[in-house]
Structures are given as C-alpha cells and as structure tokens.
PDB file of C-alpha atoms in Angstrom:
ATOM      1  CA  UNK A   1     -14.633  47.306 223.190  1.00 54.00           C
ATOM      2  CA  UNK A   2     -15.738  45.881 226.508  1.00 72.00           C
ATOM      3  CA  UNK A   3     -16.647  48.933 228.544  1.00 74.00           C
ATOM      4  CA  UNK A   4     -17.607  52.573 228.364  1.00 75.00           C
ATOM      5  CA  UNK A   5     -15.596  54.728 230.739  1.00 74.00           C
ATOM      6  CA  UNK A   6     -14.959  58.354 231.547  1.00 74.00           C
ATOM      7  CA  UNK A   7     -11.286  59.260 231.515  1.00 73.00           C
ATOM      8  CA  UNK A   8     -10.214  62.525 233.123  1.00 75.00           C
ATOM      9  CA  UNK A   9      -6.975  63.642 234.706  1.00 73.00           C
ATOM     10  CA  UNK A  10      -5.600  60.132 234.905  1.00 74.00           C
ATOM     11  CA  UNK A  11      -8.720  58.638 236.527  1.00 81.00           C
ATOM     12  CA  UNK A  12     -10.924  56.071 234.863  1.00 79.00           C
ATOM     13  CA  UNK A  13     -14.516  55.555 235.941  1.00 78.00           C
ATOM     14  CA  UNK A  14     -16.534  52.662 234.523  1.00 78.00           C
ATOM     15  CA  UNK A  15     -19.851  53.858 233.122  1.00 80.00           C
ATOM     16  CA  UNK A  16     -21.117  50.530 231.813  1.00 84.00           C
ATOM     17  CA  UNK A  17     -19.905  47.130 230.800  1.00 86.00           C
ATOM     18  CA  UNK A  18     -20.740  46.251 227.193  1.00 85.00           C
ATOM     19  CA  UNK A  19     -20.918  42.975 225.332  1.00 86.00           C
ATOM     20  CA  UNK A  20     -17.428  42.452 223.844  1.00 85.00           C
ATOM     21  CA  UNK A  21     -16.934  43.348 220.210  1.00 81.00           C
ATOM     22  CA  UNK A  22     -14.038  44.221 217.965  1.00 75.00           C
ATOM     23  CA  UNK A  23     -13.847  47.886 217.035  1.00 69.00           C
ATOM     24  CA  UNK A  24     -11.827  48.833 213.970  1.00 69.00           C
ATOM     25  CA  UNK A  25     -10.322  52.299 214.336  1.00 66.00           C
ATOM     26  CA  UNK A  26      -7.365  53.954 212.709  1.00 69.00           C
ATOM     27  CA  UNK A  27      -5.597  54.667 216.009  1.00 65.00           C
ATOM     28  CA  UNK A  28      -2.950  52.939 218.128  1.00 66.00           C
ATOM     29  CA  UNK A  29      -4.192  50.262 220.526  1.00 63.00           C
ATOM     30  CA  UNK A  30      -5.290  51.605 223.945  1.00 62.00           C
ATOM     31  CA  UNK A  31      -5.732  55.128 222.634  1.00 64.00           C
ATOM     32  CA  UNK A  32      -8.982  56.586 223.975  1.00 63.00           C
ATOM     33  CA  UNK A  33     -11.419  57.605 221.267  1.00 64.00           C
ATOM     34  CA  UNK A  34     -15.053  58.541 220.885  1.00 69.00           C
ATOM     35  CA  UNK A  35     -17.415  55.909 219.578  1.00 70.00           C
ATOM     36  CA  UNK A  36     -21.068  55.844 218.548  1.00 77.00           C
ATOM     37  CA  UNK A  37     -22.635  53.989 221.469  1.00 78.00           C
ATOM     38  CA  UNK A  38     -25.598  52.855 219.356  1.00 82.00           C
ATOM     39  CA  UNK A  39     -23.369  49.975 218.187  1.00 81.00           C
ATOM     40  CA  UNK A  40     -22.914  48.740 221.763  1.00 84.00           C
ATOM     41  CA  UNK A  41     -25.030  46.362 223.812  1.00 88.00           C
ATOM     42  CA  UNK A  42     -24.848  47.285 227.489  1.00 87.00           C
ATOM     43  CA  UNK A  43     -24.624  44.386 229.896  1.00 90.00           C
ATOM     44  CA  UNK A  44     -27.366  44.393 232.570  1.00 91.00           C
ATOM     45  CA  UNK A  45     -24.788  43.563 235.266  1.00 89.00           C
ATOM     46  CA  UNK A  46     -21.081  44.022 235.859  1.00 88.00           C
ATOM     47  CA  UNK A  47     -19.873  40.434 235.482  1.00 89.00           C
ATOM     48  CA  UNK A  48     -16.570  41.422 237.147  1.00 88.00           C
ATOM     49  CA  UNK A  49     -18.238  42.878 240.234  1.00 87.00           C
ATOM     50  CA  UNK A  50     -20.377  42.089 243.257  1.00 91.00           C
ATOM     51  CA  UNK A  51     -23.610  41.820 241.239  1.00 90.00           C
ATOM     52  CA  UNK A  52     -22.287  38.676 239.574  1.00 91.00           C
ATOM     53  CA  UNK A  53     -21.306  37.215 242.941  1.00 93.00           C
ATOM     54  CA  UNK A  54     -24.833  37.787 244.285  1.00 94.00           C
ATOM     55  CA  UNK A  55     -26.439  36.172 241.213  1.00 93.00           C
ATOM     56  CA  UNK A  56     -24.123  33.180 241.400  1.00 92.00           C
ATOM     57  CA  UNK A  57     -24.798  32.824 245.149  1.00 95.00           C
ATOM     58  CA  UNK A  58     -28.570  32.757 244.500  1.00 96.00           C
ATOM     59  CA  UNK A  59     -27.981  29.966 241.968  1.00 95.00           C
ATOM     60  CA  UNK A  60     -25.734  28.106 244.417  1.00 95.00           C
ATOM     61  CA  UNK A  61     -28.456  28.319 247.084  1.00 96.00           C
ATOM     62  CA  UNK A  62     -31.014  26.987 244.564  1.00 96.00           C
ATOM     63  CA  UNK A  63     -28.767  24.040 243.643  1.00 94.00           C
ATOM     64  CA  UNK A  64     -28.537  22.924 247.272  1.00 95.00           C
ATOM     65  CA  UNK A  65     -32.237  22.009 247.318  1.00 94.00           C
ATOM     66  CA  UNK A  66     -32.612  21.010 243.645  1.00 95.00           C
ATOM     67  CA  UNK A  67     -33.619  17.352 243.110  1.00 95.00           C
ATOM     68  CA  UNK A  68     -34.404  17.375 239.347  1.00 94.00           C
ATOM     69  CA  UNK A  69     -32.540  16.150 236.259  1.00 92.00           C
ATOM     70  CA  UNK A  70     -28.933  17.007 235.491  1.00 90.00           C
ATOM     71  CA  UNK A  71     -26.731  16.529 232.442  1.00 85.00           C
ATOM     72  CA  UNK A  72     -23.823  14.070 232.184  1.00 86.00           C
ATOM     73  CA  UNK A  73     -21.537  16.665 233.825  1.00 82.00           C
ATOM     74  CA  UNK A  74     -23.920  17.199 236.749  1.00 85.00           C
ATOM     75  CA  UNK A  75     -25.123  20.607 235.574  1.00 86.00           C
ATOM     76  CA  UNK A  76     -28.713  21.739 235.968  1.00 90.00           C
ATOM     77  CA  UNK A  77     -30.445  22.636 232.661  1.00 89.00           C
ATOM     78  CA  UNK A  78     -31.485  26.305 232.559  1.00 90.00           C
ATOM     79  CA  UNK A  79     -35.135  25.388 231.930  1.00 91.00           C
ATOM     80  CA  UNK A  80     -35.204  23.778 235.395  1.00 93.00           C
ATOM     81  CA  UNK A  81     -34.158  27.005 237.155  1.00 94.00           C
ATOM     82  CA  UNK A  82     -36.551  29.872 238.026  1.00 95.00           C
ATOM     83  CA  UNK A  83     -36.379  32.619 235.384  1.00 95.00           C
ATOM     84  CA  UNK A  84     -35.278  35.307 237.857  1.00 95.00           C
ATOM     85  CA  UNK A  85     -32.130  33.251 238.468  1.00 94.00           C
ATOM     86  CA  UNK A  86     -31.637  31.636 235.051  1.00 94.00           C
ATOM     87  CA  UNK A  87     -32.070  34.651 232.740  1.00 95.00           C
ATOM     88  CA  UNK A  88     -29.222  36.751 234.141  1.00 95.00           C
ATOM     89  CA  UNK A  89     -26.945  33.724 234.344  1.00 93.00           C
ATOM     90  CA  UNK A  90     -27.603  32.841 230.693  1.00 93.00           C
ATOM     91  CA  UNK A  91     -26.567  36.396 229.808  1.00 93.00           C
ATOM     92  CA  UNK A  92     -23.455  35.957 231.964  1.00 92.00           C
ATOM     93  CA  UNK A  93     -22.583  32.698 230.172  1.00 91.00           C
ATOM     94  CA  UNK A  94     -22.915  34.472 226.798  1.00 91.00           C
ATOM     95  CA  UNK A  95     -20.773  37.383 228.013  1.00 91.00           C
ATOM     96  CA  UNK A  96     -17.887  35.175 229.128  1.00 90.00           C
ATOM     97  CA  UNK A  97     -18.038  33.121 225.910  1.00 89.00           C
ATOM     98  CA  UNK A  98     -17.730  36.341 223.866  1.00 90.00           C
ATOM     99  CA  UNK A  99     -15.102  37.838 226.200  1.00 88.00           C
ATOM    100  CA  UNK A 100     -12.871  34.772 225.819  1.00 88.00           C
ATOM    101  CA  UNK A 101     -12.428  35.583 222.125  1.00 86.00           C
ATOM    102  CA  UNK A 102     -10.573  38.795 223.024  1.00 84.00           C
ATOM    103  CA  UNK A 103      -8.310  37.563 225.817  1.00 84.00           C
ATOM    104  CA  UNK A 104      -4.617  37.152 225.030  1.00 85.00           C
ATOM    105  CA  UNK A 105      -4.575  33.465 225.944  1.00 85.00           C
ATOM    106  CA  UNK A 106      -1.680  31.758 224.088  1.00 88.00           C
ATOM    107  CA  UNK A 107      -1.828  28.544 226.142  1.00 90.00           C
ATOM    108  CA  UNK A 108      -5.657  28.701 226.473  1.00 87.00           C
ATOM    109  CA  UNK A 109      -5.552  28.577 230.279  1.00 88.00           C
ATOM    110  CA  UNK A 110      -8.233  31.283 230.535  1.00 87.00           C
ATOM    111  CA  UNK A 111     -10.596  29.387 228.225  1.00 85.00           C
ATOM    112  CA  UNK A 112      -9.995  26.165 230.162  1.00 86.00           C
ATOM    113  CA  UNK A 113     -11.153  27.902 233.347  1.00 87.00           C
ATOM    114  CA  UNK A 114     -14.400  29.112 231.767  1.00 86.00           C
ATOM    115  CA  UNK A 115     -17.264  26.826 232.647  1.00 83.00           C
ATOM    116  CA  UNK A 116     -20.760  27.763 231.486  1.00 85.00           C
ATOM    117  CA  UNK A 117     -23.218  27.681 234.365  1.00 86.00           C
ATOM    118  CA  UNK A 118     -25.796  25.835 232.307  1.00 80.00           C
ATOM    119  CA  UNK A 119     -25.492  22.648 230.262  1.00 60.00           C
ATOM    120  CA  UNK A 120     -27.638  23.875 227.361  1.00 51.00           C
ATOM    121  CA  UNK A 121     -25.122  26.412 226.067  1.00 44.00           C
TER     122      UNK A 121
END
C-alpha cells in the first residue's frame, strides 16, 4: 500500500499518500479492496506533488546562504537546518527509503538515483 484512493466509474482520486508497507491479502495484485486504515501512516505531504517541490526549494534557498559544516559529500547535517525546513525533509527521506523497497528495480537504477537530502540518515 502506498496510497488511499477513491475509485469510481473508472476514475481514481488520491485521498492521501501513506507510508509504504506490504499488505498481505488473498486477492490478485492490483485488485481494489477495502482495508482497515488504522494500520496506515498518512504522509503529511504528497512527495510526488508540488508540496515536495516547495519544501525542496525552501531548502535549496537555505543552502545558498549556509556557511556551516558539511559532511564528506558536501551535505548539510539536518541539525544545522531550521526545524520548519528539516523536519518535513527528514520525513521525505524516510518515505523514499521505504518506497524504494517496493519498486520493481531489477538493475537498481531507481535506488541509485535516490539521494537522501541529509547526511545523517
């Protein structure tokens, strides 16, 4: 599971993005089914949408004036970033790390493209 959606008359509407998890059901893959949502953790932002772009842009703007320490790869540690920027981006890093476990990625090209925003992940 990665999202909760309403499906009606061939239309799909995203209700909320959820933290990826494996759901064991006795139904064919991609068959819609009802699920107890208490097992799900809703993501605070849609990491595929414009909210993520805005958050990442705020971080990019911060990095332009940042003069503090960096790791060996040039990344800024999360504890050096204001909480209102760092907290959502730490959640985003965790989302993509979990999501990568469910991607059909036989040559691992998707995982190679994933770069955590912060060095302390």
